[in-house]
Coordinates of C-alpha atoms and ligand atoms in Angstrom, one line a residue:
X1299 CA -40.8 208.7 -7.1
X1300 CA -39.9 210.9 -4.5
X1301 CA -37.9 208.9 -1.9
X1302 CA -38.7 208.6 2.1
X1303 CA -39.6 206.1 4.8
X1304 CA -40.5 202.6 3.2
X1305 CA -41.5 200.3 5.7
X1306 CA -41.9 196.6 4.6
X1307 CA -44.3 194.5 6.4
X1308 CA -47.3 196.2 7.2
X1309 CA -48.3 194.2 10.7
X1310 CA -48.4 195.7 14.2
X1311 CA -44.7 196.9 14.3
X1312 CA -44.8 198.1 10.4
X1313 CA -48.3 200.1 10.6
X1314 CA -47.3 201.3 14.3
X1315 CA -44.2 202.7 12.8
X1316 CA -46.3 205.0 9.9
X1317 CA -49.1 206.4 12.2
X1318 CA -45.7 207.0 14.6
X1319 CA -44.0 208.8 11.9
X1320 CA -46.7 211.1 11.0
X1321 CA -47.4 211.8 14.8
X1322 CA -43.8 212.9 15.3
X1323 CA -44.3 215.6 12.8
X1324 CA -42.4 213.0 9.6
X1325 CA -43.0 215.5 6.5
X1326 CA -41.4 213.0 3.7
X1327 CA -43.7 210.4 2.0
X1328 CA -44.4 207.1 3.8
X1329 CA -44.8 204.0 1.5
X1330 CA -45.4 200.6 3.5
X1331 CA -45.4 197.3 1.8
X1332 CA -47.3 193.8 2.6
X1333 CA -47.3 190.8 0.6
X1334 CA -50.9 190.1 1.9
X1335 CA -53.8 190.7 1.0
X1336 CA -55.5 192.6 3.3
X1337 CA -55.9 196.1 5.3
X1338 CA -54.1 195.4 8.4
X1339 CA -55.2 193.6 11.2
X1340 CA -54.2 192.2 14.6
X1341 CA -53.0 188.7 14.9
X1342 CA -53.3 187.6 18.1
X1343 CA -57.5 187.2 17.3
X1344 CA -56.3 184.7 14.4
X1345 CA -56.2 181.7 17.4
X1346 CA -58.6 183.5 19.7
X1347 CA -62.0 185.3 18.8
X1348 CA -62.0 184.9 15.1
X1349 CA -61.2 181.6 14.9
X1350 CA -63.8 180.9 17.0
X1351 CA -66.5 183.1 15.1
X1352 CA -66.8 186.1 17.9
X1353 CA -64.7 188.6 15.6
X1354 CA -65.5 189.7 12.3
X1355 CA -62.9 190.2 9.7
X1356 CA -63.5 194.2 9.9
X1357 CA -63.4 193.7 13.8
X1358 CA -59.7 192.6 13.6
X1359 CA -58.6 196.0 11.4
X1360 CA -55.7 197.6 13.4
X1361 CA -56.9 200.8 11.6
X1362 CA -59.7 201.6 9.1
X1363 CA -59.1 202.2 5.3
X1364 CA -59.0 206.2 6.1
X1365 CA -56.7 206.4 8.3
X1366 CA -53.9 205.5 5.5
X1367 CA -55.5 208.3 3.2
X1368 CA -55.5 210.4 5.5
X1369 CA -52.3 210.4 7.3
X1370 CA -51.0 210.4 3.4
X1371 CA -49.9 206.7 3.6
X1372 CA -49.2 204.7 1.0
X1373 CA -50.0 200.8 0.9
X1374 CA -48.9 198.7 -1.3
X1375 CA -50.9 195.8 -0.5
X1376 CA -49.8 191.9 -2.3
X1377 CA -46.5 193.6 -3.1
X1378 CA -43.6 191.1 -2.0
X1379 CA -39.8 193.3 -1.2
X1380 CA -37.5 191.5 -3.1
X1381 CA -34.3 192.7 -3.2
X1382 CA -32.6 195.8 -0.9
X1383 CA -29.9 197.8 -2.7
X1384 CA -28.3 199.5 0.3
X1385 CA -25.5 201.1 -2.1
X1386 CA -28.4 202.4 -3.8
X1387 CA -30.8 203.2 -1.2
X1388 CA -33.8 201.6 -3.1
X1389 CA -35.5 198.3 -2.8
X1390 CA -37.6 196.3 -5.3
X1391 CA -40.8 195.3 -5.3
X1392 CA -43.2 193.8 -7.8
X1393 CA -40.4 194.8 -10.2
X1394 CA -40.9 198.6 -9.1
X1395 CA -38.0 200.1 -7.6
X1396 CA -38.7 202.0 -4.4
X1397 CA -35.4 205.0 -3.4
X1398 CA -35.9 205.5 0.5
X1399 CA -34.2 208.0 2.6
X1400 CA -35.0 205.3 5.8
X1401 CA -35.8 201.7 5.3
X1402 CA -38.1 199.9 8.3
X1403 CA -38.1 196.1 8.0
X1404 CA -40.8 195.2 10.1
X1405 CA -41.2 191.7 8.4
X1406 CA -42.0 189.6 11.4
X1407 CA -42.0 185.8 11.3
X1408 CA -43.1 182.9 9.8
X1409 CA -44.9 179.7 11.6
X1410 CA -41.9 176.8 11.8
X1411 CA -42.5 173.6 9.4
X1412 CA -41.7 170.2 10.5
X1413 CA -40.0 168.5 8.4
X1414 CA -41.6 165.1 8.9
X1415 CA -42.7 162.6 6.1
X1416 CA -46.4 163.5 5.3
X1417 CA -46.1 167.1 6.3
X1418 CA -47.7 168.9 2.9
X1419 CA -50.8 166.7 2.9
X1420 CA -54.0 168.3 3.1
X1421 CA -55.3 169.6 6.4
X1422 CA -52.0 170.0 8.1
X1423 CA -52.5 173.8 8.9
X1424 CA -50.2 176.3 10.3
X1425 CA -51.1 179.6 11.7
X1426 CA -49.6 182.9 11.0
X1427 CA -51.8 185.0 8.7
X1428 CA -55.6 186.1 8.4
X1429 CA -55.4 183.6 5.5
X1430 CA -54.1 180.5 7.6
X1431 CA -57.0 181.5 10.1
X1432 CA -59.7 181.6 7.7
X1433 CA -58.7 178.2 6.1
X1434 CA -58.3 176.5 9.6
X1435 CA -61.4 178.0 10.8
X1436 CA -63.4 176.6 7.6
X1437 CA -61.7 173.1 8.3
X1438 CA -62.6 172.8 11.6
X1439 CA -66.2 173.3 11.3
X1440 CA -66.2 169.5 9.3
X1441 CA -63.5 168.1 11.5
X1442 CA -64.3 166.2 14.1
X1443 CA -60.8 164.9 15.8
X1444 CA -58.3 167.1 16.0
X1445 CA -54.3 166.8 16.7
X1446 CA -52.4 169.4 18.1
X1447 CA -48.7 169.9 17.3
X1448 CA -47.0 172.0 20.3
X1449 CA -48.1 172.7 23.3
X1450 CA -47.5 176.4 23.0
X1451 CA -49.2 179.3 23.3
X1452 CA -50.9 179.3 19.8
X1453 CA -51.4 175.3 19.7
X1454 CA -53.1 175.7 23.6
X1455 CA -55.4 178.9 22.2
X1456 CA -56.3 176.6 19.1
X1457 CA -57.5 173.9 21.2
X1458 CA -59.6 176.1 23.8
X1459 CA -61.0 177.5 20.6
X1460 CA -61.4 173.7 19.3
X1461 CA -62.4 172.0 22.2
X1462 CA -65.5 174.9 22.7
X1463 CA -67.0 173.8 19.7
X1464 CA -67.1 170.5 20.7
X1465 CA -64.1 168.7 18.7
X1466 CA -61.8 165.6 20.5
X1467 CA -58.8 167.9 20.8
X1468 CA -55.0 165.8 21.7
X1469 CA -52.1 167.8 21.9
X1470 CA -48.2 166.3 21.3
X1471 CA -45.8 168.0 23.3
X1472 CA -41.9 167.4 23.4
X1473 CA -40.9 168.5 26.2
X1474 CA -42.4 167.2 30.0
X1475 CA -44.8 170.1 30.7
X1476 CA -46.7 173.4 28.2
X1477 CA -45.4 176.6 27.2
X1478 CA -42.1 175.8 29.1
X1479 CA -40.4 178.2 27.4
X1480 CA -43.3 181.1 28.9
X1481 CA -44.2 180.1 32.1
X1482 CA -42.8 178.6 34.8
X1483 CA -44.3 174.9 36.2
X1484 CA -47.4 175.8 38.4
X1485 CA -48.5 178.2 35.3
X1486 CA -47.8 174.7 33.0
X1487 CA -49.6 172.5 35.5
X1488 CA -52.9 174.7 36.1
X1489 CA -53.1 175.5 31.7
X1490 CA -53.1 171.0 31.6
X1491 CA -55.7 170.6 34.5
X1492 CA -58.0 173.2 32.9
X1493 CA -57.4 172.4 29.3
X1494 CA -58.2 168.7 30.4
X1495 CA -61.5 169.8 32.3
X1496 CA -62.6 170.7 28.9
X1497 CA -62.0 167.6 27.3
X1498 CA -58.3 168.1 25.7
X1499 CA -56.1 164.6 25.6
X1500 CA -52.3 165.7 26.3
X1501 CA -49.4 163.6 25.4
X1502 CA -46.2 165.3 27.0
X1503 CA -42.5 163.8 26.2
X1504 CA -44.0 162.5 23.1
X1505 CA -42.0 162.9 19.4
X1506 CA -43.9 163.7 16.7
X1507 CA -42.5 160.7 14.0
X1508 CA -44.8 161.1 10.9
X1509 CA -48.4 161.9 9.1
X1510 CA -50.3 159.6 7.3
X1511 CA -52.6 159.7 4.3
X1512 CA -55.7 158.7 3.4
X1513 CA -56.9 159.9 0.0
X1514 CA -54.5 162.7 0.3
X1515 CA -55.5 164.1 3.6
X1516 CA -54.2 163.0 6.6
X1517 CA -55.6 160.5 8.4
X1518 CA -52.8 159.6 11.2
X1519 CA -50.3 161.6 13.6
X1520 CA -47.9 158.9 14.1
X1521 CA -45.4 159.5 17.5
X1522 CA -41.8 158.1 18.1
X1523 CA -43.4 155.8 20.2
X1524 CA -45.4 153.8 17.9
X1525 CA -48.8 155.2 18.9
X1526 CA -50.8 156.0 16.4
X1527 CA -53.4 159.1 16.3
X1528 CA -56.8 159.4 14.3
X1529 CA -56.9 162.7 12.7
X1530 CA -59.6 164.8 10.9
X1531 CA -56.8 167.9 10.8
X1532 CA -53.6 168.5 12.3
X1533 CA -52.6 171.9 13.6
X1534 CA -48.7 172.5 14.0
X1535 CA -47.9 175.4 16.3
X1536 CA -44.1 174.7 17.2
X1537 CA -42.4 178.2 17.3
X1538 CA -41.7 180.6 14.0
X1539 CA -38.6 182.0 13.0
X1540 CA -37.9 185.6 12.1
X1541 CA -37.9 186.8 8.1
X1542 CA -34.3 188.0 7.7
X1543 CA -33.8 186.4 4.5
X1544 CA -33.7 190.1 2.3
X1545 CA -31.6 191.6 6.1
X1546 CA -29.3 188.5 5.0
X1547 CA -29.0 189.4 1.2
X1548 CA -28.4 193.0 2.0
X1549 CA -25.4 192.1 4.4
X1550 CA -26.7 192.7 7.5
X1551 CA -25.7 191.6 11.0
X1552 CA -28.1 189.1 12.2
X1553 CA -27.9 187.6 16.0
X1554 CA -29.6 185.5 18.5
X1555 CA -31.7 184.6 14.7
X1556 CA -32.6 187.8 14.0
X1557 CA -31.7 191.1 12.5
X1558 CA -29.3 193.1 15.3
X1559 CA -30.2 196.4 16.4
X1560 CA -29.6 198.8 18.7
X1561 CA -31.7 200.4 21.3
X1562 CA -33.0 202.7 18.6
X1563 CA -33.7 199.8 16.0
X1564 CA -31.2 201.0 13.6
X1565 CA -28.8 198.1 12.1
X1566 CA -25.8 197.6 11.1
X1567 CA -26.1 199.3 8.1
X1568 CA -26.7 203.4 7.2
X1569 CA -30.3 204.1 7.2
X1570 CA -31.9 200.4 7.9
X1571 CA -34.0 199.9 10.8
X1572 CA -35.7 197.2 12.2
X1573 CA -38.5 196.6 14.5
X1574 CA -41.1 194.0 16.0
X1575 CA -40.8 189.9 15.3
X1576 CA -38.0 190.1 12.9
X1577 CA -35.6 192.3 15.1
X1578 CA -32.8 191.1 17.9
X1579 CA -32.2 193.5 20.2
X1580 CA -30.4 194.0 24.1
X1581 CA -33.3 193.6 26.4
X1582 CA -32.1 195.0 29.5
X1583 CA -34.6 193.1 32.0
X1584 CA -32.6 189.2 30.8
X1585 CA -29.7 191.5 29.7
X1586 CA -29.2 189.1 26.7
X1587 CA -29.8 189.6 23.2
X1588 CA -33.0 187.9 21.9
X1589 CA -36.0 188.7 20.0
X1590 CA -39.3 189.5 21.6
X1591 CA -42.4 188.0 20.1
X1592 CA -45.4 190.2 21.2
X1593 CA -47.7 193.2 19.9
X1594 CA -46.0 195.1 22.7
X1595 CA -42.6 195.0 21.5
X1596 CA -43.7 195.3 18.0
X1597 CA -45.7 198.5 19.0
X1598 CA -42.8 200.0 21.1
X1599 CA -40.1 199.4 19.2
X1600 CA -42.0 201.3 16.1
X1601 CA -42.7 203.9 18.5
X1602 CA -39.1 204.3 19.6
X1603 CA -37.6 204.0 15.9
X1604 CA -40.1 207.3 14.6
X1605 CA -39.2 208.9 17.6
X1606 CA -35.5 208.2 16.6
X1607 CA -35.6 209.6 13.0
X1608 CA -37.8 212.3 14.0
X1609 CA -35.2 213.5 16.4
X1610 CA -37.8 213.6 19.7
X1611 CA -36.5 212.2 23.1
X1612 CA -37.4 208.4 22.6
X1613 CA -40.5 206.8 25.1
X1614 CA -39.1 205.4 28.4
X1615 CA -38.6 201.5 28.0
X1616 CA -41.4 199.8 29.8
X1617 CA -41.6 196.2 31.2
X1618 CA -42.5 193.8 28.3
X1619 CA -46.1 192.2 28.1
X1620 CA -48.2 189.7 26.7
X1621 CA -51.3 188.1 26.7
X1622 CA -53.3 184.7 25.9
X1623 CA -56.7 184.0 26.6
X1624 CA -57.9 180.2 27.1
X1625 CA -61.6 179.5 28.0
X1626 CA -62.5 181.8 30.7
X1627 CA -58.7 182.3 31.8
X1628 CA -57.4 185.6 30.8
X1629 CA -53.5 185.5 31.2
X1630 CA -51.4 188.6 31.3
X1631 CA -47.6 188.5 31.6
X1632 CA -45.4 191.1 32.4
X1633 CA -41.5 190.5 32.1
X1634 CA -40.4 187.6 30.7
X1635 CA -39.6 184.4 32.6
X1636 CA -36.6 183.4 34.5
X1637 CA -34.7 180.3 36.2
X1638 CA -33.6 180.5 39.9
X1639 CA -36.2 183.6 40.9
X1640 CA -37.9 183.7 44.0
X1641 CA -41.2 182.7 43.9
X1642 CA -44.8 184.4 45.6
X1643 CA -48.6 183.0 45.0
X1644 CA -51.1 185.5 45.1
X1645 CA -53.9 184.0 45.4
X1646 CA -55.6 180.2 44.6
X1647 CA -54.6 178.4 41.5
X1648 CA -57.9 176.3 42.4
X1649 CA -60.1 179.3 42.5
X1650 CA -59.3 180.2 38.6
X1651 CA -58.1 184.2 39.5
X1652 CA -53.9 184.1 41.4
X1653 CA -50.6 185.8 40.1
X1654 CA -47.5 183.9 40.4
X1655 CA -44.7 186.7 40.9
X1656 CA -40.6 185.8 39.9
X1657 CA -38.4 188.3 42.5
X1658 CA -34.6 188.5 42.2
X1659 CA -33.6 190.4 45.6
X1660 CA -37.4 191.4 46.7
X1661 CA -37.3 193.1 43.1
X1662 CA -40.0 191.9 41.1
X1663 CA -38.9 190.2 37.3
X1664 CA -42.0 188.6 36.1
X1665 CA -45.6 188.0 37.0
X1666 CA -47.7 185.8 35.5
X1667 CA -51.5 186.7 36.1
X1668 CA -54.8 184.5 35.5
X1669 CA -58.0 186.8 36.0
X1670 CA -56.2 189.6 37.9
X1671 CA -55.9 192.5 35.7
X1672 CA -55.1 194.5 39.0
X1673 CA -51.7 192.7 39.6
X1674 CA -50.5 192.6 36.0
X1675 CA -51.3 196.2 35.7
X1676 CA -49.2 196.8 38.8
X1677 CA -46.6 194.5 37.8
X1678 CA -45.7 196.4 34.5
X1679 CA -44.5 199.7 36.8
X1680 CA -43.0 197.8 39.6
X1681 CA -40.9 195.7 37.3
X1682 CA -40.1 198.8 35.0
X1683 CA -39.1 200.6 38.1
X1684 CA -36.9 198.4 39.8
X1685 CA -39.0 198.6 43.1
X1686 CA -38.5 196.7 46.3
X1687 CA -41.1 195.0 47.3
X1688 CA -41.9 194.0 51.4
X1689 CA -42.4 190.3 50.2
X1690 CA -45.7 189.0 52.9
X1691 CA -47.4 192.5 51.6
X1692 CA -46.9 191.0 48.3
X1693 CA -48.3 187.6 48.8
X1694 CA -51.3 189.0 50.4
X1695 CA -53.6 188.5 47.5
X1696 CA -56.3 190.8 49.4
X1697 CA -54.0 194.0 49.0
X1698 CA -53.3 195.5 46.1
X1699 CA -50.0 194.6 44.4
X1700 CA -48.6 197.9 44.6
X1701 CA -48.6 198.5 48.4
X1702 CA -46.0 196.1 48.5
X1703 CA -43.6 199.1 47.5
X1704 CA -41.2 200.1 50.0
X1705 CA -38.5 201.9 47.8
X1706 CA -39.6 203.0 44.4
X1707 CA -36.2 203.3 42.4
X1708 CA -33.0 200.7 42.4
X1709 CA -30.5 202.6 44.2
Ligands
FAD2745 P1 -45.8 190.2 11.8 O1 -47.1 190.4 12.5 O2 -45.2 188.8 11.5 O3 -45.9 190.9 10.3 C1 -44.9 191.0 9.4 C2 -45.6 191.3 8.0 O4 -44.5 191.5 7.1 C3 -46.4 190.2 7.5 O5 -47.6 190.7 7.0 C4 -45.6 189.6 6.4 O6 -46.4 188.9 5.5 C5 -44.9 190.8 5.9 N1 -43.7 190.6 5.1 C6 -42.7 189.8 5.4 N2 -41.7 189.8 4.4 C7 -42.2 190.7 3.5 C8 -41.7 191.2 2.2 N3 -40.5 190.8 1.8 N4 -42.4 192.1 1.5 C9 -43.6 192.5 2.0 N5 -44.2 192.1 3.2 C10 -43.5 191.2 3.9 N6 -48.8 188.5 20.7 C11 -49.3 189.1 21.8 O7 -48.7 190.0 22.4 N7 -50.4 188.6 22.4 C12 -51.1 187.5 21.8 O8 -52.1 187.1 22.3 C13 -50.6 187.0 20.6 N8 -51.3 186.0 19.9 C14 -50.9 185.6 18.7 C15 -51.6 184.6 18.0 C16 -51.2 184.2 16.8 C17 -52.0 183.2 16.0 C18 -50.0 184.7 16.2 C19 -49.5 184.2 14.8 C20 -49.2 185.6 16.9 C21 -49.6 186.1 18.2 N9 -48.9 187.0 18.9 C22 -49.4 187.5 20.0 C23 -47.6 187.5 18.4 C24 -47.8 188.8 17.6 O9 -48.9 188.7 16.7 C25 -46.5 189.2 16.9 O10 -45.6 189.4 17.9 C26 -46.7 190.5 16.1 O11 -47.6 190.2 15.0 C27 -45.4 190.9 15.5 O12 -45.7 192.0 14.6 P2 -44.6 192.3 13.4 O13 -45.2 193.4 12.7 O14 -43.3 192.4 14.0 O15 -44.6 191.0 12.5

């Protein structure tokens, strides 16, 4: 077999990174590797509009079954990487060994498992795959009273989705207020009220202590406290951790849990690259190492990295951005959350459509936008460019966000 680009993991960042390739004029072959089952599709539907029954499986494809023909892609599809051979430049897979002149790992991350008595039994569901999502959804249809695990951004979409159809949703939550580690407190506070308009029980500061069983399945979510849940299913959305387990047996360098890499994704080894949910990189908005967990970094960075080995000029670094929707709420983030910011309201929390902005010196770091597609659009440039913003033009939610500008570029 004729060696080239191997890409393992076949998700946004690992199927970004092939059609980028081939766009930046990549002649060598391109094989890419998934241990599921499936074309490849987009996740964040898996807690939104599939689960609840708007999306159909083919609606979730990030790209048809032609495209890989004809961009001369090959997909290996239930085919698990094993092993890397770095001295070797081949990895193995389904006892096939692959010789690559770049390796990609774009192997993203798993859900997090608590490790609390009774946490195998039947309908305890996580959620990280098409497959976890069509199980969930199936269970839920028969389940009546459901307990939420994390107060996150995939345990909060679960329960929107949960609580729509009609199901007793309660969410456990460690720490004193939801999605602490996204959003700052008036975002946490206005996700409760609204999630509690539609029904959803929340207890906050409350330790998960164990499941209980009936007939196998669970019947009980029992807290530190002593109380003592009712449960048709149990959903546990508490964090994931990156797959660096084959980075790990190959030697490579792995920070702030996961694989380091520079700005162009390449690792500390020759010819090893990695990209999207699995990677740790600089990010120079927090100027810390971290991973990023979002379709936007997984997209950019596999952007970036083709760019990279196809010797163009690499994209300029945008602001990062995410999204979760919630009932009607449509929440868009750009630049990721920080302590001791300034703080400006656009707009009424009460009348469902504001943007809370973060400033550090009238520049703007994050903004966090319910129903205001204007401002979050906005917000991307203005934080990518540094600009300084006249701060009562900003709070004026009846003016658009950017004609708060008065000097476009950091000095
Ligand atoms: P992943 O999507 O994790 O894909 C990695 C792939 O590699 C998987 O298919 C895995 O099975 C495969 N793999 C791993 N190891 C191997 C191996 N050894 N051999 C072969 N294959 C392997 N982000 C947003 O921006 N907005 C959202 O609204 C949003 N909602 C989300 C909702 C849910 C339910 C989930 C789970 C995530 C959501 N995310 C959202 C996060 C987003 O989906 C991830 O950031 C993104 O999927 C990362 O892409 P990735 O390609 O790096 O990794």
């Amino acid at each position: 077999m004729k060696a080239g680009a191997v890409i393992i993991g076949a998700s946004h960042a690992g199927t970004q990174a092939a059609a980028a390739l081939r766009q930046s004029g990549w002649q060598e072959p391109i094989t890419l590797v998934s241990n599921e089952g499936c074309l490849p599709y987009h996740r964040p539907p898996l807690s939104k509009g599939f689960l609840s029954g708007q999306q159909a499986e083919d609606q979730i494809l990030l790209r048809g079954e032609g495209f890989y023909r004809d961009q001369d892609i090959t997909l290996l599809n239930r085919a698990e990487v094993t092993q890397i051979l770095p001295d070797r430049q081949e990895v193995e897979a389904g006892g096939a060994m692959l010789p690559y002149t770049a390796l990609i790992l774009a192997t993203g991350a798993s859900a997090r498992r608590l490790p609390v008595p009774g946490h195998a039994l039947e309908n305890i569901h996580m959620l990280r795959s098409l497959a976890d999502s069509r199980l969930l959804k199936e269970r839920l249809t028969a389940a009546e009273r459901i307990v939420i695990i994390g107060g996150g951004f995939i345990g909060l979409e679960v329960a929107a989705t949960a609580a729509k159809a009609g199901k007793a949703v309660t969410v456990i939550e460690v720490q004193d207020r939801l999605i602490a580690r996204a959003l700052p407190p008036l975002l946490s506070d206005y996700f409760r009220d609204l999630h509690i308009q539609n029904g959803v029980a929340f207890r906050l500061n409350a330790r998960l202590d164990r499941f209980e069983a009936e007939g196998g399945h669970v019947s009980h979510v029992l807290l530190a406290d002593g109380e003592r849940l009712a449960a048709d299913l149990v959903l546990v959305g508490v964090g994931s951790d990156a797959n660096c387990s084959l980075a790990r047996q190959a030697g490579l360098e792995i920070a702030a849990s996961g694989i380091l890499v520079d700005a162009c994704c390449t690792t500390s080894a020759a010819s090893i690259y990695a990209i999207g949910d699995c990677a740790a990189q600089f990010n120079d908005h927090t100027q810390m190492v971290m991973r990023v967990e979002s379709v936007q970094n997984a997209t950019d960075q596999a952007r970036t990295l083709a760019a990279h080995l196809t010797g163009k000029p690499l994209p300029a670094k945008g602001a990062n951005w995410f999204w979760s929707d919630q009932y009607s709420a449509k929440l868009q983030m750009a630049g990721i959350m920080r302590d001791g910011c300034d703080l400006l309201l656009r707009g009424d929390p009460q009348s469902g459509t504001f943007s809370l902005l973060q400033t550090v010196d009238d520049r703007l770091v994050a903004a966090f936008s319910v129903n205001r597609a204007g401002d979050h659009m906005a917000a991307r440039k203005l934080i990518a460019s540094g600009a300084l913003l006249d701060r009562a033009v900003a709070a004026d939610s009846a003016a658009p966000l950017a004609k708060a500008v008065v000097e476009m570029e950091k000095a």
